[in-house]
Amino acid sequence: PLLEKSSSSIVKAAKDGDLKKLKDLHASGFSLLSIDAQGQTALHWAARHGHRDVIKYLLASSPSALLDMVDNEKGQTALHKAALAKQRAISCMLVAAGASLSLADKERHTPRSLAERAGDADLAIYLESELYSQENFHKNAADNVETSV
């Protein structure tokens, strides 16, 4: 739909893990970029609660901008929420989809530092290694552009 409607119902369906309702609302013209009163998206809630099927649908059906949308309260992305909730599989899905690993929230926490604070050292190590890979990829891409001129 060209003009999508915004609705907190989309966010609630994701929060509840209700994929059928989420798909029905989206099919009837509601935006997957809808936010609740705290500025959190369906992806924020699904990431925090570990709803894999909802995450898969959102990643496949939403504009890529959804990945790095931040909430009003803490300035956190869905990856921040997943890391803090120790949602390893969800964190991997978000990283694979291209979520930013370097964005810091309002308290200057990255997803990696939030995983560390939550006591998930393995997730923190994974996020750190992915950040290193992401930074090197961008650095190498920039070097290749400069040398190809």
Coordinates of N, CA and C in Angstrom, one line a residue:
P1 N 0.8 -1.2 0.0 CA 0.0 0.0 0.0 C 0.9 1.3 0.0
L2 N 0.4 2.2 -0.8 CA 1.2 3.5 -0.9 C 1.2 4.3 0.4
L3 N 0.0 4.4 1.0 CA -0.2 5.1 2.3 C -0.5 4.1 3.3
E4 N 0.5 3.7 4.1 CA 0.3 2.8 5.1 C -0.2 3.5 6.4
K5 N -1.1 2.8 7.1 CA -1.6 3.4 8.3 C -0.7 2.9 9.5
S6 N -0.6 3.8 10.5 CA 0.2 3.5 11.6 C -0.7 2.9 12.7
S7 N -0.3 2.0 13.5 CA -1.1 1.4 14.5 C -0.3 0.7 15.6
S8 N -0.7 1.0 16.8 CA -0.1 0.3 17.9 C -0.5 -1.2 17.9
S9 N -1.5 -1.6 17.2 CA -1.9 -3.0 17.1 C -0.8 -3.8 16.4
I10 N -0.1 -3.3 15.5 CA 1.0 -4.0 14.9 C 2.1 -4.3 15.9
V11 N 2.4 -3.3 16.8 CA 3.4 -3.4 17.8 C 2.9 -4.5 18.8
K12 N 1.6 -4.4 19.2 CA 1.1 -5.4 20.2 C 1.1 -6.8 19.6
A13 N 0.8 -7.0 18.4 CA 0.8 -8.3 17.8 C 2.2 -8.9 17.8
A14 N 3.2 -8.1 17.5 CA 4.6 -8.5 17.6 C 5.0 -8.8 19.0
K15 N 4.6 -8.0 20.0 CA 4.9 -8.2 21.4 C 4.4 -9.5 21.9
D16 N 3.2 -9.8 21.4 CA 2.5 -11.1 21.8 C 3.0 -12.3 21.0
G17 N 3.8 -12.1 20.0 CA 4.2 -13.2 19.1 C 3.1 -13.7 18.2
D18 N 2.1 -12.9 17.9 CA 1.0 -13.3 17.1 C 1.3 -13.0 15.6
L19 N 1.9 -13.9 15.0 CA 2.3 -13.7 13.6 C 1.1 -13.5 12.6
K20 N 0.1 -14.3 12.9 CA -1.1 -14.3 12.0 C -1.7 -12.9 12.1
K21 N -1.9 -12.4 13.3 CA -2.5 -11.0 13.4 C -1.6 -10.0 12.8
L22 N -0.3 -10.1 13.0 CA 0.7 -9.2 12.4 C 0.5 -9.2 10.9
K23 N 0.5 -10.3 10.3 CA 0.4 -10.5 8.8 C -1.0 -9.9 8.3
D24 N -2.0 -10.2 9.1 CA -3.4 -9.7 8.7 C -3.4 -8.1 8.7
L25 N -2.8 -7.6 9.8 CA -2.8 -6.1 9.9 C -2.0 -5.5 8.8
H26 N -0.8 -6.1 8.5 CA 0.0 -5.6 7.5 C -0.7 -5.7 6.1
A27 N -1.3 -6.8 5.9 CA -2.1 -7.0 4.6 C -3.2 -6.0 4.4
S28 N -3.8 -5.5 5.6 CA -4.9 -4.6 5.5 C -4.4 -3.1 5.5
G29 N -3.1 -2.9 5.3 CA -2.5 -1.6 5.1 C -1.8 -0.9 6.3
F30 N -1.6 -1.7 7.4 CA -0.9 -1.1 8.5 C 0.6 -1.2 8.3
S31 N 1.3 -0.2 8.7 CA 2.8 -0.1 8.5 C 3.5 -0.9 9.6
L32 N 4.5 -1.6 9.1 CA 5.4 -2.4 10.0 C 6.4 -1.5 10.7
L33 N 6.4 -0.2 10.3 CA 7.2 0.8 10.9 C 6.5 1.5 12.1
S34 N 5.3 1.1 12.4 CA 4.5 1.7 13.4 C 5.2 1.6 14.8
I35 N 5.0 2.6 15.6 CA 5.6 2.7 16.9 C 4.6 2.8 18.0
D36 N 5.0 2.4 19.2 CA 4.1 2.6 20.4 C 4.4 3.9 21.1
A37 N 3.8 4.2 22.2 CA 4.0 5.4 22.9 C 5.5 5.7 23.3
Q38 N 6.3 4.6 23.5 CA 7.7 4.8 23.8 C 8.6 4.8 22.6
G39 N 8.0 4.8 21.4 CA 8.7 4.9 20.2 C 9.3 3.5 19.8
Q40 N 8.8 2.4 20.4 CA 9.3 1.1 20.1 C 8.5 0.5 18.9
T41 N 9.2 -0.2 18.1 CA 8.6 -0.8 16.9 C 8.3 -2.3 17.2
A42 N 7.6 -2.9 16.3 CA 7.3 -4.3 16.4 C 8.6 -5.1 16.5
L43 N 9.6 -4.7 15.8 CA 10.9 -5.4 15.8 C 11.6 -5.3 17.2
H44 N 11.5 -4.1 17.9 CA 12.0 -4.0 19.2 C 11.4 -5.0 20.1
W45 N 10.1 -5.1 20.1 CA 9.3 -6.0 21.0 C 9.6 -7.5 20.7
A46 N 9.6 -7.8 19.4 CA 9.8 -9.2 19.0 C 11.2 -9.6 19.4
A47 N 12.2 -8.7 19.2 CA 13.6 -9.0 19.6 C 13.7 -9.3 21.1
R48 N 13.1 -8.4 21.9 CA 13.2 -8.6 23.3 C 12.6 -9.9 23.8
H49 N 11.5 -10.2 23.2 CA 10.7 -11.4 23.6 C 11.1 -12.7 22.9
G50 N 12.0 -12.6 21.9 CA 12.5 -13.8 21.2 C 11.5 -14.5 20.3
H51 N 10.7 -13.7 19.6 CA 9.7 -14.3 18.7 C 10.3 -14.4 17.3
R52 N 11.0 -15.5 17.0 CA 11.8 -15.7 15.8 C 10.9 -15.6 14.5
D53 N 9.7 -16.2 14.5 CA 8.9 -16.2 13.3 C 8.5 -14.8 13.0
V54 N 8.2 -14.0 14.0 CA 7.8 -12.6 13.8 C 9.0 -11.8 13.3
I55 N 10.2 -12.1 13.9 CA 11.4 -11.4 13.4 C 11.6 -11.7 11.9
K56 N 11.5 -13.0 11.5 CA 11.7 -13.4 10.1 C 10.8 -12.6 9.2
Y57 N 9.5 -12.6 9.6 CA 8.5 -11.9 8.8 C 8.9 -10.4 8.7
L58 N 9.2 -9.8 9.8 CA 9.5 -8.3 9.8 C 10.7 -8.0 9.0
L59 N 11.8 -8.9 9.1 CA 13.0 -8.6 8.3 C 12.7 -8.8 6.8
A60 N 11.9 -9.7 6.4 CA 11.6 -10.0 5.0 C 10.6 -9.0 4.4
S61 N 9.8 -8.4 5.3 CA 8.7 -7.6 4.7 C 8.8 -6.1 5.0
S62 N 9.8 -5.6 5.8 CA 9.9 -4.2 6.2 C 11.0 -3.5 5.4
P63 N 10.9 -2.2 5.3 CA 12.0 -1.4 4.8 C 13.3 -1.7 5.7
S64 N 14.4 -1.6 5.2 CA 15.6 -1.9 6.0 C 15.8 -0.8 7.1
A65 N 15.2 0.3 7.0 CA 15.3 1.4 8.0 C 14.8 0.9 9.4
L66 N 13.9 -0.1 9.4 CA 13.4 -0.7 10.6 C 14.5 -1.2 11.5
L67 N 15.5 -1.8 10.9 CA 16.6 -2.4 11.6 C 17.2 -1.5 12.7
D68 N 17.5 -0.3 12.3 CA 18.2 0.6 13.2 C 17.4 1.8 13.7
M69 N 16.0 1.6 13.7 CA 15.2 2.6 14.3 C 15.4 2.5 15.8
V70 N 15.5 3.7 16.5 CA 15.7 3.7 17.9 C 14.4 4.2 18.7
D71 N 14.3 3.7 19.9 CA 13.1 4.1 20.7 C 13.4 5.4 21.3
N72 N 12.3 6.1 21.8 CA 12.4 7.4 22.4 C 13.1 7.4 23.7
E73 N 12.7 6.4 24.5 CA 13.2 6.3 25.9 C 14.7 6.2 26.1
K74 N 15.2 5.2 25.4 CA 16.7 4.9 25.7 C 17.5 5.0 24.4
G75 N 16.9 5.3 23.3 CA 17.7 5.4 22.0 C 18.3 4.1 21.6
Q76 N 17.5 3.0 21.8 CA 18.0 1.7 21.5 C 17.4 1.1 20.3
T77 N 18.2 0.3 19.5 CA 17.7 -0.4 18.4 C 17.1 -1.8 18.9
A78 N 16.6 -2.5 17.9 CA 16.1 -3.9 18.3 C 17.3 -4.8 18.7
L79 N 18.5 -4.5 18.1 CA 19.7 -5.3 18.5 C 20.1 -5.0 20.0
H80 N 20.0 -3.8 20.4 CA 20.2 -3.4 21.8 C 19.3 -4.2 22.7
K81 N 18.0 -4.2 22.3 CA 17.0 -5.0 23.1 C 17.3 -6.5 23.2
A82 N 17.6 -7.0 22.0 CA 17.9 -8.5 22.0 C 19.2 -8.8 22.8
A83 N 20.2 -8.0 22.7 CA 21.4 -8.2 23.5 C 21.2 -8.1 25.0
L84 N 20.4 -7.1 25.4 CA 20.1 -7.0 26.8 C 19.3 -8.1 27.4
A85 N 18.4 -8.7 26.5 CA 17.6 -9.8 26.9 C 18.3 -11.1 26.7
K86 N 19.5 -11.1 26.3 CA 20.3 -12.4 26.1 C 19.7 -13.2 25.0
Q87 N 19.1 -12.6 24.0 CA 18.5 -13.3 22.9 C 19.5 -13.6 21.8
R88 N 20.3 -14.7 22.0 CA 21.4 -14.9 21.1 C 20.9 -15.2 19.6
A89 N 20.0 -16.1 19.4 CA 19.5 -16.4 18.1 C 19.0 -15.1 17.4
I90 N 18.2 -14.4 18.1 CA 17.6 -13.1 17.5 C 18.7 -12.1 17.2
S91 N 19.7 -12.0 18.1 CA 20.9 -11.1 17.8 C 21.6 -11.5 16.5
C92 N 21.8 -12.8 16.4 CA 22.4 -13.3 15.1 C 21.6 -13.0 13.9
M93 N 20.3 -13.1 14.0 CA 19.4 -12.8 12.9 C 19.5 -11.3 12.5
L94 N 19.5 -10.5 13.5 CA 19.5 -9.0 13.3 C 20.9 -8.6 12.7
V95 N 22.0 -9.2 13.2 CA 23.3 -8.9 12.7 C 23.4 -9.4 11.2
A96 N 22.9 -10.6 10.9 CA 22.9 -11.1 9.5 C 22.1 -10.2 8.6
A97 N 21.0 -9.6 9.1 CA 20.2 -8.7 8.3 C 20.8 -7.3 8.1
G98 N 21.9 -7.1 8.8 CA 22.6 -5.8 8.6 C 22.4 -4.8 9.7
A99 N 22.0 -5.2 10.9 CA 21.8 -4.2 12.0 C 23.1 -3.6 12.4
S100 N 23.1 -2.4 12.8 CA 24.3 -1.7 13.2 C 24.8 -2.2 14.5
L101 N 26.1 -2.6 14.6 CA 26.7 -3.0 15.8 C 27.4 -1.9 16.6
S102 N 27.6 -0.8 15.9 CA 28.3 0.3 16.5 C 27.4 1.4 17.1
L103 N 26.1 1.4 16.8 CA 25.2 2.5 17.4 C 25.2 2.4 18.9
A104 N 25.4 3.5 19.5 CA 25.3 3.6 21.0 C 23.9 4.2 21.4
D105 N 23.4 3.7 22.5 CA 22.1 4.3 23.0 C 22.4 5.6 23.7
K106 N 21.4 6.2 24.4 CA 21.5 7.4 25.0 C 22.5 7.4 26.2
E107 N 22.7 6.2 26.7 CA 23.7 6.1 27.8 C 25.1 5.6 27.3
R108 N 25.2 5.6 26.0 CA 26.5 5.3 25.3 C 26.8 3.8 25.3
H109 N 25.7 2.9 25.4 CA 25.9 1.5 25.4 C 25.7 1.0 24.0
T110 N 26.6 0.1 23.5 CA 26.4 -0.6 22.3 C 25.8 -1.9 22.6
P111 N 25.3 -2.6 21.6 CA 24.7 -3.9 21.8 C 25.7 -4.8 22.5
R112 N 27.0 -4.8 22.2 CA 28.0 -5.6 22.8 C 28.1 -5.3 24.3
S113 N 28.1 -4.0 24.7 CA 28.2 -3.7 26.1 C 27.0 -4.0 26.9
L114 N 25.8 -4.0 26.2 CA 24.6 -4.4 26.9 C 24.6 -5.9 27.1
A115 N 25.1 -6.7 26.2 CA 25.2 -8.2 26.4 C 26.1 -8.5 27.6
E116 N 27.2 -7.7 27.6 CA 28.2 -7.8 28.7 C 27.5 -7.5 30.1
R117 N 26.8 -6.4 30.1 CA 26.1 -6.0 31.3 C 25.0 -7.0 31.8
A118 N 24.4 -7.7 30.8 CA 23.4 -8.7 31.1 C 24.0 -10.0 31.5
G119 N 25.3 -10.1 31.4 CA 26.0 -11.3 31.9 C 26.2 -12.4 30.8
D120 N 26.0 -12.0 29.5 CA 26.2 -13.0 28.5 C 27.5 -12.7 27.7
A121 N 28.6 -13.3 28.3 CA 29.9 -13.1 27.7 C 30.0 -13.6 26.3
D122 N 29.4 -14.8 26.0 CA 29.5 -15.3 24.7 C 28.9 -14.5 23.6
L123 N 27.7 -13.9 24.0 CA 27.0 -13.0 23.0 C 27.9 -11.7 22.8
A124 N 28.4 -11.2 23.9 CA 29.3 -10.0 23.8 C 30.5 -10.3 22.9
I125 N 31.1 -11.4 23.1 CA 32.3 -11.8 22.2 C 31.8 -11.9 20.8
Y126 N 30.7 -12.6 20.5 CA 30.2 -12.7 19.1 C 29.9 -11.3 18.5
L127 N 29.3 -10.4 19.3 CA 29.0 -9.1 18.8 C 30.3 -8.3 18.5
E128 N 31.3 -8.4 19.4 CA 32.6 -7.8 19.2 C 33.2 -8.2 17.9
S129 N 33.2 -9.6 17.7 CA 33.9 -10.1 16.5 C 33.1 -9.7 15.2
E130 N 31.8 -9.6 15.3 CA 31.0 -9.1 14.2 C 31.3 -7.6 13.9
L131 N 31.4 -6.9 14.9 CA 31.7 -5.4 14.8 C 33.1 -5.3 14.1
Y132 N 34.1 -6.0 14.5 CA 35.4 -6.0 14.0 C 35.3 -6.3 12.5
S133 N 34.6 -7.4 12.1 CA 34.4 -7.8 10.7 C 33.7 -6.7 9.9
Q134 N 32.7 -6.1 10.5 CA 31.9 -5.1 9.8 C 32.8 -3.8 9.5
E135 N 33.6 -3.5 10.6 CA 34.5 -2.3 10.4 C 35.5 -2.6 9.3
N136 N 36.1 -3.8 9.4 CA 37.2 -4.1 8.4 C 36.6 -4.2 7.0
F137 N 35.4 -4.7 6.8 CA 34.7 -4.8 5.5 C 34.6 -3.3 5.0
H138 N 34.1 -2.4 5.8 CA 33.9 -1.0 5.3 C 35.2 -0.3 5.0
K139 N 36.2 -0.6 5.9 CA 37.5 0.0 5.7 C 38.1 -0.5 4.3
N140 N 38.0 -1.9 4.1 CA 38.6 -2.4 2.9 C 37.8 -1.9 1.7
A141 N 36.5 -1.8 1.8 CA 35.7 -1.3 0.7 C 36.1 0.2 0.3
A142 N 36.3 1.0 1.4 CA 36.8 2.4 1.2 C 38.2 2.4 0.5
D143 N 39.1 1.5 1.0 CA 40.4 1.4 0.4 C 40.3 1.1 -1.1
N144 N 39.5 0.1 -1.4 CA 39.3 -0.3 -2.8 C 38.8 0.8 -3.7
V145 N 37.9 1.6 -3.2 CA 37.4 2.7 -3.9 C 38.5 3.7 -4.2
E146 N 39.3 4.0 -3.2 CA 40.4 5.0 -3.3 C 41.4 4.5 -4.3
T147 N 41.7 3.2 -4.3 CA 42.8 2.7 -5.2 C 42.3 2.4 -6.6
S148 N 41.0 2.3 -6.8 CA 40.5 2.1 -8.1 C 40.4 3.3 -9.0
V149 N 40.6 4.5 -8.4 CA 40.5 5.7 -9.2 C 41.7 6.0 -10.0

